[in-house]
Short mmCIF file of C-alpha atoms in Angstrom, two decimals:
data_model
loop_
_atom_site.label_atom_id
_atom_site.label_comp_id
_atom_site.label_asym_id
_atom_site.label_seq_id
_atom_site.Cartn_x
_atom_site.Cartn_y
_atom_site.Cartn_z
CA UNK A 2 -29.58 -3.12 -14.78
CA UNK A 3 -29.47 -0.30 -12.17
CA UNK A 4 -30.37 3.39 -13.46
CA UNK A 5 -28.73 5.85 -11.03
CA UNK A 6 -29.18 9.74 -12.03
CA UNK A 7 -25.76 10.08 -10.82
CA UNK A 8 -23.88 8.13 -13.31
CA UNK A 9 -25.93 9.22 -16.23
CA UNK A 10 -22.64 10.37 -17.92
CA UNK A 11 -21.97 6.91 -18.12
CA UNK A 12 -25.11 5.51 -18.88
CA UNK A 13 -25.23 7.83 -22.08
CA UNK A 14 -22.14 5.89 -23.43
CA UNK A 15 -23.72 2.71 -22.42
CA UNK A 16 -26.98 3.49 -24.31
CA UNK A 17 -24.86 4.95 -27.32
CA UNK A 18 -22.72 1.63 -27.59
CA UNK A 19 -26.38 -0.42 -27.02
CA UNK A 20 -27.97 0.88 -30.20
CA UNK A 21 -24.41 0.87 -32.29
CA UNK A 22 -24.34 -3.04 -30.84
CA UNK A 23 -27.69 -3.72 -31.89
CA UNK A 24 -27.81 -1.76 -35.40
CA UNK A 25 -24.72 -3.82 -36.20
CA UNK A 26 -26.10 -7.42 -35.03
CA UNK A 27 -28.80 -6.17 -36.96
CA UNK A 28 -26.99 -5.92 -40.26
CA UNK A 29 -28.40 -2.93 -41.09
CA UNK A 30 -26.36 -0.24 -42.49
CA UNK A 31 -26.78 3.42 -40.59
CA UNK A 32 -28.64 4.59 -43.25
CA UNK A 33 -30.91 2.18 -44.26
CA UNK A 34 -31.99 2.72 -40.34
CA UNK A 35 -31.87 6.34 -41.08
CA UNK A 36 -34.78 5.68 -43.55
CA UNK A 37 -36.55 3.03 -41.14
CA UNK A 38 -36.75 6.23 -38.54
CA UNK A 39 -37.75 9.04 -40.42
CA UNK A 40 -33.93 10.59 -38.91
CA UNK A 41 -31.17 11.27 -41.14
CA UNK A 42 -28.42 9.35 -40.95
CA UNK A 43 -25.38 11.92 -39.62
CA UNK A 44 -28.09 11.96 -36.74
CA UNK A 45 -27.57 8.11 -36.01
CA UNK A 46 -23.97 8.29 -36.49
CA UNK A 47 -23.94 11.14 -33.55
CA UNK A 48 -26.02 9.16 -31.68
CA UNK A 49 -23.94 6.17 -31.56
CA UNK A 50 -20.73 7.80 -31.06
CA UNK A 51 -21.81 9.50 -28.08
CA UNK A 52 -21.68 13.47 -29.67
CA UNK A 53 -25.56 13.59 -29.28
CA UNK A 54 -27.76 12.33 -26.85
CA UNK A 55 -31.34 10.88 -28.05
CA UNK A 56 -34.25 11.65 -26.01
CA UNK A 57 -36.89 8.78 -25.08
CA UNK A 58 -38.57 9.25 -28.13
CA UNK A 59 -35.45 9.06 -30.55
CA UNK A 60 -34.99 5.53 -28.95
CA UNK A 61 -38.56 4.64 -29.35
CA UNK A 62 -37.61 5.03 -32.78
CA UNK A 63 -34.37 3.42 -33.58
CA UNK A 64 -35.68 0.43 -31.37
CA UNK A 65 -38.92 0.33 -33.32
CA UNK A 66 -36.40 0.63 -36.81
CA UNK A 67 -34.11 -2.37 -35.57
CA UNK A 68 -37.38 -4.41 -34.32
CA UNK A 69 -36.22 -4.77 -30.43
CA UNK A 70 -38.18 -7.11 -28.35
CA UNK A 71 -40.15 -6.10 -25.97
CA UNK A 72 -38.37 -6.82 -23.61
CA UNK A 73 -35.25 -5.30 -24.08
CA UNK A 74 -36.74 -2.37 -25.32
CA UNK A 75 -38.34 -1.34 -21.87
CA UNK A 76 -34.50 -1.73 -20.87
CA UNK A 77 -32.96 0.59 -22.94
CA UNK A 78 -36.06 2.91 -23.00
CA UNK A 79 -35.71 3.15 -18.95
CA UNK A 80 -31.94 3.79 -19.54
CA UNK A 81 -33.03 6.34 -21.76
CA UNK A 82 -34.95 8.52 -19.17
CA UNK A 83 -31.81 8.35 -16.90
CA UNK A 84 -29.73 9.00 -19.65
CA UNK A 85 -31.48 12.17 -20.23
CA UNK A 86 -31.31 13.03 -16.43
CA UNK A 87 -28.29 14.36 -14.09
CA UNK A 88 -28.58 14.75 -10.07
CA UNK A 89 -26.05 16.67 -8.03
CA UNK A 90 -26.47 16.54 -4.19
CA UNK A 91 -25.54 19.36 -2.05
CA UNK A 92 -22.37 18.00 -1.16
CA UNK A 93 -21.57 17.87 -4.33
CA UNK A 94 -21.86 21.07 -4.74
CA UNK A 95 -19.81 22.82 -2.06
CA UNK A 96 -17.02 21.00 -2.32
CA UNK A 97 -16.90 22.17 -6.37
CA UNK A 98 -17.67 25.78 -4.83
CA UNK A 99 -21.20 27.48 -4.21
CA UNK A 100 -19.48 30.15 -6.81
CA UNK A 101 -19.62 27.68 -9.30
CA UNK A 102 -23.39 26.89 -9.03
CA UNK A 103 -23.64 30.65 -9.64
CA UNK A 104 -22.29 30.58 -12.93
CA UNK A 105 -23.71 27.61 -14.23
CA UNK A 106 -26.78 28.63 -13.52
CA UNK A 107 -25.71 32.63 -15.21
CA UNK A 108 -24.70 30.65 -18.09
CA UNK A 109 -28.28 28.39 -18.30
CA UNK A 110 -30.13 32.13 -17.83
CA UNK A 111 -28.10 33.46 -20.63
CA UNK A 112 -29.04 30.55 -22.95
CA UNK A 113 -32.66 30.53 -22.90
CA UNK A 114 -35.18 33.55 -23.70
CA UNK A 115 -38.18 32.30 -21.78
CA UNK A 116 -37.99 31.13 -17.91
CA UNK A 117 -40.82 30.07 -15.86
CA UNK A 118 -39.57 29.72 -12.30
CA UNK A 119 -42.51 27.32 -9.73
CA UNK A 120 -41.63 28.45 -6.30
CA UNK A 121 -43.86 26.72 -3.93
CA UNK A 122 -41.17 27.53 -0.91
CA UNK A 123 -39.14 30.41 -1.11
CA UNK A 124 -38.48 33.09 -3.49
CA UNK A 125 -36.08 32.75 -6.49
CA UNK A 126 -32.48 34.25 -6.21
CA UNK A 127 -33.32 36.62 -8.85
CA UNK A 128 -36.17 37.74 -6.24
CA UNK A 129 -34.34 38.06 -3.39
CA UNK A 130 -32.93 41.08 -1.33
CA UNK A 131 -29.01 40.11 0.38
CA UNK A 132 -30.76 40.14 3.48
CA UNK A 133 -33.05 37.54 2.63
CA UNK A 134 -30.53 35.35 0.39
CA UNK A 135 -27.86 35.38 3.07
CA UNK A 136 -30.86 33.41 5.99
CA UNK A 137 -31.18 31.69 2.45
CA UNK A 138 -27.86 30.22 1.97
CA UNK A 139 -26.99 29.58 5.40
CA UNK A 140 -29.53 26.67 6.86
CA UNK A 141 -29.30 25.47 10.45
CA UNK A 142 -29.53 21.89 9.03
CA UNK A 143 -26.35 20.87 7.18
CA UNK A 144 -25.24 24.28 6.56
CA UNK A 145 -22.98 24.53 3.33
CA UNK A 146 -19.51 25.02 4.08
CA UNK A 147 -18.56 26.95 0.53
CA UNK A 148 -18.04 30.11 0.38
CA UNK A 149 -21.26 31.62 1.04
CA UNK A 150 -20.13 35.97 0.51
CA UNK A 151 -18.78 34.95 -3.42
CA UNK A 152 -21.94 33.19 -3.81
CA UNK A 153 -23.95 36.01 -2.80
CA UNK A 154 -22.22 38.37 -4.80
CA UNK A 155 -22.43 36.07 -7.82
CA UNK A 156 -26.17 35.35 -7.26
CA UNK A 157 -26.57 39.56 -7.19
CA UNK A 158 -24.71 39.32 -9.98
CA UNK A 159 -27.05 37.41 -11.73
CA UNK A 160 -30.21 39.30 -11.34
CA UNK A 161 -28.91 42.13 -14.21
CA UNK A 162 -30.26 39.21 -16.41
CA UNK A 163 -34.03 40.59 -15.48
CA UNK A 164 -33.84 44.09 -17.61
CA UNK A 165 -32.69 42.12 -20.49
CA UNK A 166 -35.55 42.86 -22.44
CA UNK A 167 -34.79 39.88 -25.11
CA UNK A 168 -35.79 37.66 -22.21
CA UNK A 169 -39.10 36.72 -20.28
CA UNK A 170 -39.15 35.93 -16.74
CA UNK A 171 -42.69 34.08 -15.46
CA UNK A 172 -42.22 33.38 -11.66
CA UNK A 173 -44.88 31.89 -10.08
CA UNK A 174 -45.16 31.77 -6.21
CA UNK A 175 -47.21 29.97 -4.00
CA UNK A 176 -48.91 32.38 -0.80
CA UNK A 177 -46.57 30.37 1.59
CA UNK A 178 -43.93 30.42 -0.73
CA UNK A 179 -44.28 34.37 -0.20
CA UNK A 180 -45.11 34.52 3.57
CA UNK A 181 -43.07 31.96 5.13
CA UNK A 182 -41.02 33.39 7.93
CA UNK A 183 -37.49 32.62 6.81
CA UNK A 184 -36.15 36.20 8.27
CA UNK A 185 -36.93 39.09 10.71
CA UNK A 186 -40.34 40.97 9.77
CA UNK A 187 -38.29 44.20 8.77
CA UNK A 188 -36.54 41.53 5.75
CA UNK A 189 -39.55 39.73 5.46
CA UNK A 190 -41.17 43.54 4.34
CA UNK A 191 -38.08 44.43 2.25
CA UNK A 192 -38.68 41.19 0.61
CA UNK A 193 -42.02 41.19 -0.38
CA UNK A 194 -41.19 44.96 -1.45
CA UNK A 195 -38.76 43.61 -4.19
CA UNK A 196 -41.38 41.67 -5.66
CA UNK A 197 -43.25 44.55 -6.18
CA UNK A 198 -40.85 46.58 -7.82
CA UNK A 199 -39.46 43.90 -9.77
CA UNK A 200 -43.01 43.15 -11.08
CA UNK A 201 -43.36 46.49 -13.07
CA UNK A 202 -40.34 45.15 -15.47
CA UNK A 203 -42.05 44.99 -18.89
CA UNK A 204 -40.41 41.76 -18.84
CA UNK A 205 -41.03 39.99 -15.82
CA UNK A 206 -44.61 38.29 -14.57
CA UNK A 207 -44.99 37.70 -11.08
CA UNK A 208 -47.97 35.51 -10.21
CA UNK A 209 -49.08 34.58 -6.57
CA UNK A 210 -50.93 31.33 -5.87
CA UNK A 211 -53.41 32.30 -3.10
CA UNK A 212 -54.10 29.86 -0.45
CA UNK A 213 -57.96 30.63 -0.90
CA UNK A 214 -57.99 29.17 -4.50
CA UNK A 215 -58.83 25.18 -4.92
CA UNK A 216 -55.94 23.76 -6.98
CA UNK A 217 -56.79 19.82 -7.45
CA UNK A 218 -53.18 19.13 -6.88
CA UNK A 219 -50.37 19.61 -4.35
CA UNK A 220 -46.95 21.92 -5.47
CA UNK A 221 -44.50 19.28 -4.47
CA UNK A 222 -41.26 21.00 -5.30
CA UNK A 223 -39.39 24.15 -6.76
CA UNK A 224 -38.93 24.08 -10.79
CA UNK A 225 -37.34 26.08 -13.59
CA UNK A 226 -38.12 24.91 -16.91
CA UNK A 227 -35.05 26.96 -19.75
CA UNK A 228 -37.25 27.54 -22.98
CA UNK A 229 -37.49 23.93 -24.70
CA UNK A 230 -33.92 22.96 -23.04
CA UNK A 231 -34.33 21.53 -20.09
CA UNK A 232 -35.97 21.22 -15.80
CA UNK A 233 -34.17 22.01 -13.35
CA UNK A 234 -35.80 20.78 -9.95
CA UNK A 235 -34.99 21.35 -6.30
CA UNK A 236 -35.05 19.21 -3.87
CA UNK A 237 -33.39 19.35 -0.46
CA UNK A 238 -30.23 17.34 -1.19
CA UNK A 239 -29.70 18.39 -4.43
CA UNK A 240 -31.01 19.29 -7.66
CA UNK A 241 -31.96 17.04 -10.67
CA UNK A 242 -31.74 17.82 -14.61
CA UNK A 243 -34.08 17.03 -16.97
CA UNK A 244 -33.56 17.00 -21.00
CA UNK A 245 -35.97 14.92 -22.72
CA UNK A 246 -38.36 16.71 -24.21
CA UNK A 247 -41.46 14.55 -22.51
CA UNK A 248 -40.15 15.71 -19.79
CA UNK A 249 -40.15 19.09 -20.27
CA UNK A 250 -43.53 19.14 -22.22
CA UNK A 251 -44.64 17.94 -18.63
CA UNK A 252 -43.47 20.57 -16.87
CA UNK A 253 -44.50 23.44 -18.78
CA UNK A 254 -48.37 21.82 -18.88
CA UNK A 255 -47.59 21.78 -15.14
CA UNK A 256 -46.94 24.76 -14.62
CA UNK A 257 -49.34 26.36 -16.95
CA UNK A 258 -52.03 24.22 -14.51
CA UNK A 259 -51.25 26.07 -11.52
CA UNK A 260 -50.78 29.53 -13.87
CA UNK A 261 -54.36 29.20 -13.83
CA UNK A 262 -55.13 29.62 -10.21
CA UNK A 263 -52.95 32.64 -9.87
CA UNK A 264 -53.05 36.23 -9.85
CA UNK A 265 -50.35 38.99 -11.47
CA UNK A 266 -50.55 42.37 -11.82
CA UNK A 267 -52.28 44.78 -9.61
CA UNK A 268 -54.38 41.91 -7.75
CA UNK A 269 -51.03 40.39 -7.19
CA UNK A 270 -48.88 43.83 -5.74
CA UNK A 271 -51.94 44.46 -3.91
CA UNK A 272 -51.43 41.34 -1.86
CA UNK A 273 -47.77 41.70 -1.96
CA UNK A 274 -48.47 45.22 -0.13
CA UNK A 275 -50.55 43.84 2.35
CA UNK A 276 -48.56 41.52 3.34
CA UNK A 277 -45.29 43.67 3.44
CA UNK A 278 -47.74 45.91 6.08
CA UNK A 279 -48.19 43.26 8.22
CA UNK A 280 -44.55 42.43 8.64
CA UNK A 281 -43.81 46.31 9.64
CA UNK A 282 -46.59 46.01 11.71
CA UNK A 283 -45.14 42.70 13.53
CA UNK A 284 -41.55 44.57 13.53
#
């Protein structure tokens, strides 16, 4: 069997039929499973009609209930993870509209009450001036053919969500992440002021990964992890979802690890301010 993150819509009803197939052939009744897997039994029933999907370790457990072989259990178990996974590419993407992006991502903000935001590249859109967002959203490679002014708006939009103080906003950014020359020094400056400001929200944590600290591991790629929800992660030709709660566990140890190394605060608006200098000084 194949597992493509793009047809995971369809892999969920394939792994919902699976484990109604295999419960039946079993001759088990949905309850008496129920019992078998310490879930209750309206649980099962959503599972196998397709109205909720089971992480990795909710399959662990029906398969362990029904006494799969080994065999097919590493099957279903890998269809599982994939299951619980969605990529978009970029293409994607623009031809639904970049404004649509904009509110899905509004609406994933709205839902959750604690965001931690990795950002080993570039600033967050929640971060960034509409100088900086508009170099952004327009790359020399591939450039996105959607409406890029809506999206901007939209993306502005967005950032209201920081002075909701029912919320908590942890972005942490590596140095290069911070000092990368995406714009003119004058933007670069008016950047790296935002950050400052935003930082004094009551709300909002800005840490800074210095290049001088020893991390014993490499920040591959731009995360977000919602609360207990779900990942988001960035890559350049599209962006991949993440539900099951391994998963997410993962993420949130990861980026508590690199947490660690960082600094916030004063230390961190300190450097901030430097570096905002030295692009006025370069301008």
């Amino acid at each position: 069997m194949t597992h493509d993150p793009g047809r995971a819509g369809e892999q969920r009803r394939d792994l919902a039929s699976a484990l109604k197939d295999l419960r039946r052939a079993s001759g088990l009744s949905g309850e008496r499973l129920a019992v078998r897997c310490g879930m209750s039994q309206s649980k099962i029933s959503r599972i196998e009609n397709g109205r909720v999907l089971p992480s990795v370790v909710d399959v662990q457990q029906i398969l362990s209930g029904l006494g799969v072989d080994d065999d097919l259990a590493r099957e279903l178990l890998a269809l599982a993870s994939v299951a619980n996974a969605e990529y978009e590419d970029v293409r994607s993407s623009v031809r639904r509209g970049l404004h649509l992006r904009q509110r899905e991502l509004a609406a994933l903000e709205a839902g959750a009450t604690h965001i931690r935001y990795f950002l080993p590249a570039m600033p967050s859109g929640l971060l960034q001036t509409p100088e900086y967002m508009r170099t952004a959203m327009s790359p020399p490679v591939d450039p996105a053919d959607g409406d890029v002014s809506q999206a901007i708006s939209l993306k502005l939009g967005r950032q209201a969500v920081l002075y909701d103080q029912d919320k908590n906003f942890d972005f942490l950014l590596t140095e290069s992440a911070v000092r990368w020359r995406l714009c003119e020094p004058l933007v670069m400056a008016t950047q790296l002021d935002r950050l400052v400001s935003l930082s004094h929200l009551p709300n909002v944590t800005i840490g800074i990964v210095p290049l001088s600290a020893q991390v014993a591991d490499a920040p591959f790629h731009t995360f977000t992890v919602y609360g207990a929800k779900l990942v988001t992660i960035e890559l350049f030709t599209g962006r991949l979802v993440l539900r099951d709660p391994k998963d997410i566990d993962h993420y949130r140890a990861l980026f508590d690890f690199f947490r660690v190394e960082s600094v916030d605060g004063d230390p961190a608006r300190s450097m901030l301010g430097r570096w905002a200098d030295e692009f006025r000084r370069a301008a």
